[in-house]
Every structure is written in C-alpha cells, then in structure tokens.
C-alpha cells in the first residue's frame, strides 16, 4: 500500500525542479519535431521527461512509467505507475504562451493517488493526495460555487486529429456557446483541470485526451470538491471524452453534452 501523502512533498520538490528546465529553455530557440501534422515535441519535452523519470524512480522504487514522449500504450496500467506529461501545451511553449504545465500522477490499484500540475511560467504549482484536499502554492483551493450554466465559464480543447473530429467538435460548441457565459481554449488540459479545481473555470470538457493529459488534474478536481466523468456522467475510463465540473453543474453539463456521444 502506497501512502501518497508521505511522498507528496518530495514529489512536489522534484516537479518544481523540473520546472527550472522549462524556465531555462524559455529564452532559447526550440528544436521542434512533428509527431503529427500539429502534434509537436521539443528538446524541452525530452529533457523534462528524462529528469522526472530519473528522480521519481528513486522516490518510488519499482514503479513503472506511462509518459507522453516514451510510451505507446495509453491504456490504464494495472500496477504502480507514474503517469507523466513533461510539457503539456507544447504548442503554447513553442509560441512562448505561458499556459504550459508539467503533469505528474501516481497511479495505484486502479486510481490516481497523487497528482501535481506545475505551471512554471505562471508561478503556480497545484498538488493533491487522495483524501488530503487540493492546494496551489501551499494554499487550499476549491471549485467554484456557480450553479447556473449562464454564469459558467467553460473550458474545452481540440484533439490533434481535429480534421476527422470536426463535426463532433462543432456540434458541442454549438450547444455550449449559447448557454455559457463564455468558452475558453487554453491549450493544456492539465491547466484547464487545475483551473476547474481552483474555481477559475466551472466546466471543462474534451475528447481525444491521453492519460498523461488528465490523470493529475482529475485528482485535483475531485479533491477540490468537483466531479470528473465521461460525457454521459459515468465513471471515466481512459480513451473516453472527459467532463470535469464544480459538481453543482455536472448534471446540467451531462444533459447538454451527452446527446453528442
């Protein structure tokens, strides 16, 4: 049995150290490689992932890794596993837009036990351990109290295979835009989920996410008092479209979006 709270501080320290790599690279030219037509990877992604894997391997000996730049399998692991996105929002990073996050989650016995989302260029680090609440820079955070869709700020994102998913994306936007106070596309799901957890966004939904995009942020939302599910309101499984909310709006969001599944 893993006591996530006992390793949380050391894990946060490691993730904060990895953020210094992003800071150091911020003013340097990025060596960009295309994994897909709009899916990018830089030397920064690779450097941060290598650093995290080295340090976290010592923190929890025997844990495996599910990491964006070195993993092909995005199925839910059956064992003790670190789930890592070294630079979530690589396109933002390449364009020097500061909504860039490093997402680290510890998975054990079918669920996330520890989650950290660090946004080094925003000077914000969010963390949680199951049963111990959610925090940003050491201060407790909580979801918003919004209970009406007309007052809700909604976040969403677009998958890398957007060309093949355009009808479903536009269908959902057509439902959400007239109902919400506003819609934001930040470009880093881990940041979106941290924003739901801290009350900046009231709802977030996106399809095509990988485990490393949302594992840490999912725990942040839940520990901050919110809810995460698929678009039908059922427990989320890897590979399904994700819906996160402050909880109060969840049933309304499901009613709105479930017809698009």
mmCIF file of C-alpha atoms in Angstrom:
data_model
loop_
_atom_site.group_PDB
_atom_site.id
_atom_site.type_symbol
_atom_site.label_atom_id
_atom_site.label_comp_id
_atom_site.label_asym_id
_atom_site.label_seq_id
_atom_site.Cartn_x
_atom_site.Cartn_y
_atom_site.Cartn_z
ATOM 1 C CA UNK A 1 0.000 0.000 0.000
ATOM 2 C CA UNK A 2 1.336 3.426 -1.006
ATOM 3 C CA UNK A 3 0.944 6.331 1.404
ATOM 4 C CA UNK A 4 0.877 9.089 -1.201
ATOM 5 C CA UNK A 5 0.786 11.874 1.368
ATOM 6 C CA UNK A 6 4.137 10.746 2.785
ATOM 7 C CA UNK A 7 5.939 11.234 -0.530
ATOM 8 C CA UNK A 8 3.977 14.266 -1.696
ATOM 9 C CA UNK A 9 6.468 16.906 -0.524
ATOM 10 C CA UNK A 10 9.430 15.167 -2.143
ATOM 11 C CA UNK A 11 7.451 14.679 -5.339
ATOM 12 C CA UNK A 12 6.431 18.343 -5.439
ATOM 13 C CA UNK A 13 10.089 19.323 -4.976
ATOM 14 C CA UNK A 14 11.107 17.130 -7.916
ATOM 15 C CA UNK A 15 8.392 18.572 -10.178
ATOM 16 C CA UNK A 16 9.340 22.113 -9.193
ATOM 17 C CA UNK A 17 12.963 21.333 -10.071
ATOM 18 C CA UNK A 18 11.840 20.050 -13.472
ATOM 19 C CA UNK A 19 10.115 23.377 -13.998
ATOM 20 C CA UNK A 20 13.507 25.063 -13.925
ATOM 21 C CA UNK A 21 14.355 23.231 -17.165
ATOM 22 C CA UNK A 22 11.340 24.843 -18.818
ATOM 23 C CA UNK A 23 12.376 28.236 -17.467
ATOM 24 C CA UNK A 24 15.951 27.799 -18.709
ATOM 25 C CA UNK A 25 14.738 26.811 -22.177
ATOM 26 C CA UNK A 26 12.151 29.596 -22.395
ATOM 27 C CA UNK A 27 14.507 32.142 -23.939
ATOM 28 C CA UNK A 28 16.321 29.625 -26.156
ATOM 29 C CA UNK A 29 15.327 28.551 -29.686
ATOM 30 C CA UNK A 30 13.186 25.406 -29.668
ATOM 31 C CA UNK A 31 14.261 22.413 -31.713
ATOM 32 C CA UNK A 32 10.800 21.352 -32.860
ATOM 33 C CA UNK A 33 9.921 17.958 -34.273
ATOM 34 C CA UNK A 34 6.482 16.948 -35.580
ATOM 35 C CA UNK A 35 4.912 13.767 -34.200
ATOM 36 C CA UNK A 36 1.855 14.560 -36.337
ATOM 37 C CA UNK A 37 0.701 17.410 -38.532
ATOM 38 C CA UNK A 38 0.038 19.645 -35.488
ATOM 39 C CA UNK A 39 1.456 17.447 -32.678
ATOM 40 C CA UNK A 40 4.844 18.817 -31.633
ATOM 41 C CA UNK A 41 7.750 17.698 -29.443
ATOM 42 C CA UNK A 42 10.795 19.733 -28.437
ATOM 43 C CA UNK A 43 14.093 19.074 -26.716
ATOM 44 C CA UNK A 44 12.451 20.532 -23.606
ATOM 45 C CA UNK A 45 9.785 17.794 -23.534
ATOM 46 C CA UNK A 46 12.506 15.154 -23.719
ATOM 47 C CA UNK A 47 14.751 16.799 -21.120
ATOM 48 C CA UNK A 48 11.967 17.270 -18.565
ATOM 49 C CA UNK A 49 10.728 13.698 -19.033
ATOM 50 C CA UNK A 50 14.221 12.264 -18.596
ATOM 51 C CA UNK A 51 14.747 14.315 -15.423
ATOM 52 C CA UNK A 52 11.416 13.254 -13.926
ATOM 53 C CA UNK A 53 11.911 9.577 -14.691
ATOM 54 C CA UNK A 54 15.354 9.583 -13.095
ATOM 55 C CA UNK A 55 14.245 11.325 -9.898
ATOM 56 C CA UNK A 56 10.861 9.632 -9.480
ATOM 57 C CA UNK A 57 12.388 6.177 -9.966
ATOM 58 C CA UNK A 58 14.345 6.747 -6.763
ATOM 59 C CA UNK A 59 11.298 8.107 -4.928
ATOM 60 C CA UNK A 60 9.120 5.022 -5.524
ATOM 61 C CA UNK A 61 11.332 2.063 -6.466
ATOM 62 C CA UNK A 62 9.602 -0.458 -8.711
ATOM 63 C CA UNK A 63 7.007 1.907 -10.135
ATOM 64 C CA UNK A 64 6.646 1.832 -13.915
ATOM 65 C CA UNK A 65 6.193 4.884 -16.141
ATOM 66 C CA UNK A 66 3.494 5.924 -18.573
ATOM 67 C CA UNK A 67 4.947 9.067 -20.138
ATOM 68 C CA UNK A 68 3.988 11.029 -23.230
ATOM 69 C CA UNK A 69 7.282 11.089 -25.078
ATOM 70 C CA UNK A 70 8.319 7.477 -24.459
ATOM 71 C CA UNK A 71 5.089 5.463 -24.152
ATOM 72 C CA UNK A 72 2.959 3.995 -26.884
ATOM 73 C CA UNK A 73 0.410 2.362 -24.628
ATOM 74 C CA UNK A 74 -2.216 4.703 -23.200
ATOM 75 C CA UNK A 75 -4.313 2.014 -21.505
ATOM 76 C CA UNK A 76 -4.897 2.191 -17.762
ATOM 77 C CA UNK A 77 -1.955 0.487 -16.017
ATOM 78 C CA UNK A 78 -2.620 -2.459 -13.713
ATOM 79 C CA UNK A 79 0.234 -1.683 -11.369
ATOM 80 C CA UNK A 80 2.029 1.063 -9.502
ATOM 81 C CA UNK A 81 2.814 3.638 -12.150
ATOM 82 C CA UNK A 82 3.886 7.240 -12.655
ATOM 83 C CA UNK A 83 1.810 8.956 -15.373
ATOM 84 C CA UNK A 84 3.730 11.928 -16.764
ATOM 85 C CA UNK A 85 3.285 14.725 -19.267
ATOM 86 C CA UNK A 86 6.571 16.648 -19.174
ATOM 87 C CA UNK A 87 5.324 19.671 -21.151
ATOM 88 C CA UNK A 88 1.565 19.821 -21.510
ATOM 89 C CA UNK A 89 0.873 22.578 -24.010
ATOM 90 C CA UNK A 90 3.945 22.086 -26.190
ATOM 91 C CA UNK A 91 2.436 24.290 -28.906
ATOM 92 C CA UNK A 92 1.978 27.030 -26.309
ATOM 93 C CA UNK A 93 5.617 26.538 -25.290
ATOM 94 C CA UNK A 94 6.853 26.804 -28.876
ATOM 95 C CA UNK A 95 4.974 30.099 -29.238
ATOM 96 C CA UNK A 96 6.025 31.219 -25.734
ATOM 97 C CA UNK A 97 2.479 31.370 -24.410
ATOM 98 C CA UNK A 98 2.824 30.758 -20.661
ATOM 99 C CA UNK A 99 -0.047 28.277 -20.226
ATOM 100 C CA UNK A 100 2.370 25.345 -20.094
ATOM 101 C CA UNK A 101 2.191 22.628 -17.453
ATOM 102 C CA UNK A 102 4.030 19.587 -16.199
ATOM 103 C CA UNK A 103 1.624 16.884 -15.042
ATOM 104 C CA UNK A 104 2.701 14.060 -12.725
ATOM 105 C CA UNK A 105 0.350 11.474 -11.215
ATOM 106 C CA UNK A 106 0.961 8.329 -9.192
ATOM 107 C CA UNK A 107 -1.425 5.537 -10.171
ATOM 108 C CA UNK A 108 -2.040 2.593 -7.821
ATOM 109 C CA UNK A 109 -4.706 -0.104 -7.701
ATOM 110 C CA UNK A 110 -6.846 1.404 -10.432
ATOM 111 C CA UNK A 111 -6.879 5.054 -9.401
ATOM 112 C CA UNK A 112 -4.750 8.168 -9.034
ATOM 113 C CA UNK A 113 -3.365 8.589 -5.516
ATOM 114 C CA UNK A 114 -1.229 11.690 -6.024
ATOM 115 C CA UNK A 115 -1.374 14.470 -8.598
ATOM 116 C CA UNK A 116 0.765 17.512 -9.338
ATOM 117 C CA UNK A 117 0.339 20.125 -12.069
ATOM 118 C CA UNK A 118 3.135 22.686 -12.198
ATOM 119 C CA UNK A 119 2.825 25.788 -14.401
ATOM 120 C CA UNK A 120 6.359 27.200 -14.096
ATOM 121 C CA UNK A 121 5.864 30.265 -16.285
ATOM 122 C CA UNK A 122 2.755 31.193 -14.272
ATOM 123 C CA UNK A 123 4.464 30.539 -10.923
ATOM 124 C CA UNK A 124 1.681 28.165 -9.896
ATOM 125 C CA UNK A 125 2.064 24.620 -8.619
ATOM 126 C CA UNK A 126 -1.066 22.616 -7.836
ATOM 127 C CA UNK A 127 -0.971 19.379 -5.883
ATOM 128 C CA UNK A 128 -3.162 16.842 -4.131
ATOM 129 C CA UNK A 129 -3.010 13.479 -2.416
ATOM 130 C CA UNK A 130 -6.160 11.393 -2.212
ATOM 131 C CA UNK A 131 -8.137 12.261 0.892
ATOM 132 C CA UNK A 132 -5.983 15.272 1.749
ATOM 133 C CA UNK A 133 -7.501 18.094 -0.327
ATOM 134 C CA UNK A 134 -6.064 20.183 -3.159
ATOM 135 C CA UNK A 135 -3.602 23.070 -2.949
ATOM 136 C CA UNK A 136 -1.935 25.749 -5.044
ATOM 137 C CA UNK A 137 1.411 27.051 -3.815
ATOM 138 C CA UNK A 138 0.585 25.607 -0.405
ATOM 139 C CA UNK A 139 -2.846 27.228 -0.038
ATOM 140 C CA UNK A 140 -6.082 25.173 -0.128
ATOM 141 C CA UNK A 141 -8.157 25.508 -3.285
ATOM 142 C CA UNK A 142 -11.790 24.704 -4.027
ATOM 143 C CA UNK A 143 -14.106 24.598 -7.013
ATOM 144 C CA UNK A 144 -16.487 27.456 -7.740
ATOM 145 C CA UNK A 145 -19.991 27.859 -6.360
ATOM 146 C CA UNK A 146 -21.583 28.565 -9.752
ATOM 147 C CA UNK A 147 -24.822 26.624 -10.199
ATOM 148 C CA UNK A 148 -26.254 28.090 -13.431
ATOM 149 C CA UNK A 149 -24.940 27.407 -16.934
ATOM 150 C CA UNK A 150 -25.484 31.021 -17.925
ATOM 151 C CA UNK A 151 -22.927 32.030 -15.278
ATOM 152 C CA UNK A 152 -20.451 29.283 -16.165
ATOM 153 C CA UNK A 153 -17.075 29.790 -17.804
ATOM 154 C CA UNK A 154 -16.388 26.632 -19.821
ATOM 155 C CA UNK A 155 -13.033 25.326 -20.962
ATOM 156 C CA UNK A 156 -12.502 22.942 -23.846
ATOM 157 C CA UNK A 157 -9.755 21.717 -26.127
ATOM 158 C CA UNK A 158 -9.281 20.360 -29.617
ATOM 159 C CA UNK A 159 -7.687 16.962 -30.337
ATOM 160 C CA UNK A 160 -4.716 16.576 -32.649
ATOM 161 C CA UNK A 161 -6.908 14.676 -35.123
ATOM 162 C CA UNK A 162 -9.253 17.661 -35.294
ATOM 163 C CA UNK A 163 -9.763 17.291 -39.047
ATOM 164 C CA UNK A 164 -11.523 13.943 -38.590
ATOM 165 C CA UNK A 165 -13.455 15.057 -35.489
ATOM 166 C CA UNK A 166 -14.603 18.451 -36.711
ATOM 167 C CA UNK A 167 -18.347 17.621 -36.829
ATOM 168 C CA UNK A 168 -18.465 16.481 -33.177
ATOM 169 C CA UNK A 169 -16.349 19.434 -32.009
ATOM 170 C CA UNK A 170 -18.598 21.941 -33.752
ATOM 171 C CA UNK A 171 -21.721 20.154 -32.536
ATOM 172 C CA UNK A 172 -20.613 20.507 -28.916
ATOM 173 C CA UNK A 173 -19.548 24.118 -29.342
ATOM 174 C CA UNK A 174 -22.915 24.920 -30.895
ATOM 175 C CA UNK A 175 -24.596 23.578 -27.756
ATOM 176 C CA UNK A 176 -22.261 25.197 -25.230
ATOM 177 C CA UNK A 177 -21.691 28.667 -26.714
ATOM 178 C CA UNK A 178 -25.306 29.928 -26.407
ATOM 179 C CA UNK A 179 -25.686 28.501 -22.885
ATOM 180 C CA UNK A 180 -22.449 29.505 -21.157
ATOM 181 C CA UNK A 181 -21.116 32.848 -20.009
ATOM 182 C CA UNK A 182 -18.051 32.161 -22.139
ATOM 183 C CA UNK A 183 -15.811 29.450 -23.605
ATOM 184 C CA UNK A 184 -12.022 29.301 -23.312
ATOM 185 C CA UNK A 185 -9.480 27.146 -25.159
ATOM 186 C CA UNK A 186 -6.250 27.281 -23.147
ATOM 187 C CA UNK A 187 -4.340 24.548 -24.966
ATOM 188 C CA UNK A 188 -3.199 22.445 -21.994
ATOM 189 C CA UNK A 189 -5.719 20.095 -20.366
ATOM 190 C CA UNK A 190 -3.737 19.851 -17.134
ATOM 191 C CA UNK A 191 -4.015 23.632 -16.729
ATOM 192 C CA UNK A 192 -7.731 23.521 -17.579
ATOM 193 C CA UNK A 193 -8.322 20.952 -14.841
ATOM 194 C CA UNK A 194 -6.245 22.928 -12.343
ATOM 195 C CA UNK A 195 -8.395 25.927 -13.203
ATOM 196 C CA UNK A 196 -11.580 23.935 -12.533
ATOM 197 C CA UNK A 197 -10.102 22.802 -9.209
ATOM 198 C CA UNK A 198 -9.281 26.381 -8.220
ATOM 199 C CA UNK A 199 -12.588 27.890 -9.354
ATOM 200 C CA UNK A 200 -11.323 29.765 -12.406
ATOM 201 C CA UNK A 201 -13.265 27.531 -14.797
ATOM 202 C CA UNK A 202 -16.602 25.981 -13.876
ATOM 203 C CA UNK A 203 -16.694 23.216 -16.515
ATOM 204 C CA UNK A 204 -14.118 21.600 -18.780
ATOM 205 C CA UNK A 205 -14.713 19.005 -21.481
ATOM 206 C CA UNK A 206 -12.532 17.488 -24.182
ATOM 207 C CA UNK A 207 -12.248 14.346 -26.274
ATOM 208 C CA UNK A 208 -9.087 12.649 -27.500
ATOM 209 C CA UNK A 209 -7.146 13.148 -24.264
ATOM 210 C CA UNK A 210 -4.414 10.757 -23.195
ATOM 211 C CA UNK A 211 -3.900 9.583 -19.587
ATOM 212 C CA UNK A 212 -0.923 11.899 -19.087
ATOM 213 C CA UNK A 213 -3.087 14.875 -20.082
ATOM 214 C CA UNK A 214 -5.613 14.471 -17.283
ATOM 215 C CA UNK A 215 -4.521 11.963 -14.601
ATOM 216 C CA UNK A 216 -3.114 14.530 -12.153
ATOM 217 C CA UNK A 217 -5.759 17.157 -12.927
ATOM 218 C CA UNK A 218 -8.577 14.677 -12.385
ATOM 219 C CA UNK A 219 -7.499 14.140 -8.779
ATOM 220 C CA UNK A 220 -7.088 17.889 -8.273
ATOM 221 C CA UNK A 221 -10.708 18.466 -9.314
ATOM 222 C CA UNK A 222 -12.057 15.680 -7.123
ATOM 223 C CA UNK A 223 -10.041 16.719 -4.077
ATOM 224 C CA UNK A 224 -11.147 20.342 -4.571
ATOM 225 C CA UNK A 225 -14.802 19.277 -4.371
ATOM 226 C CA UNK A 226 -15.590 18.830 -8.056
ATOM 227 C CA UNK A 227 -16.508 15.883 -10.225
ATOM 228 C CA UNK A 228 -14.978 14.117 -13.229
ATOM 229 C CA UNK A 229 -16.802 11.674 -15.519
ATOM 230 C CA UNK A 230 -17.348 10.873 -19.164
ATOM 231 C CA UNK A 231 -19.918 12.899 -21.106
ATOM 232 C CA UNK A 232 -22.696 10.533 -20.021
ATOM 233 C CA UNK A 233 -21.933 11.102 -16.355
ATOM 234 C CA UNK A 234 -20.474 7.619 -15.885
ATOM 235 C CA UNK A 235 -17.044 6.873 -14.351
ATOM 236 C CA UNK A 236 -14.325 7.947 -16.755
ATOM 237 C CA UNK A 237 -12.237 5.291 -18.489
ATOM 238 C CA UNK A 238 -9.072 6.058 -20.407
ATOM 239 C CA UNK A 239 -9.891 6.920 -24.012
ATOM 240 C CA UNK A 240 -13.329 8.420 -23.311
ATOM 241 C CA UNK A 241 -14.229 12.112 -23.631
ATOM 242 C CA UNK A 242 -13.717 13.840 -20.289
ATOM 243 C CA UNK A 243 -16.110 16.110 -18.423
ATOM 244 C CA UNK A 244 -14.989 17.959 -15.292
ATOM 245 C CA UNK A 245 -17.032 20.449 -13.299
ATOM 246 C CA UNK A 246 -17.513 22.067 -9.936
ATOM 247 C CA UNK A 247 -20.053 19.330 -9.198
ATOM 248 C CA UNK A 248 -23.042 21.665 -8.951
ATOM 249 C CA UNK A 249 -23.134 21.989 -12.736
ATOM 250 C CA UNK A 250 -22.339 18.389 -13.567
ATOM 251 C CA UNK A 251 -25.848 17.084 -14.209
ATOM 252 C CA UNK A 252 -26.629 20.132 -16.351
ATOM 253 C CA UNK A 253 -23.419 19.635 -18.347
ATOM 254 C CA UNK A 254 -24.214 15.955 -18.862
ATOM 255 C CA UNK A 255 -27.703 16.812 -20.076
ATOM 256 C CA UNK A 256 -26.212 19.295 -22.509
ATOM 257 C CA UNK A 257 -23.351 17.194 -23.879
ATOM 258 C CA UNK A 258 -24.448 13.557 -23.605
ATOM 259 C CA UNK A 259 -26.541 13.687 -26.811
ATOM 260 C CA UNK A 260 -23.264 14.225 -28.734
ATOM 261 C CA UNK A 261 -21.734 10.890 -27.668
#
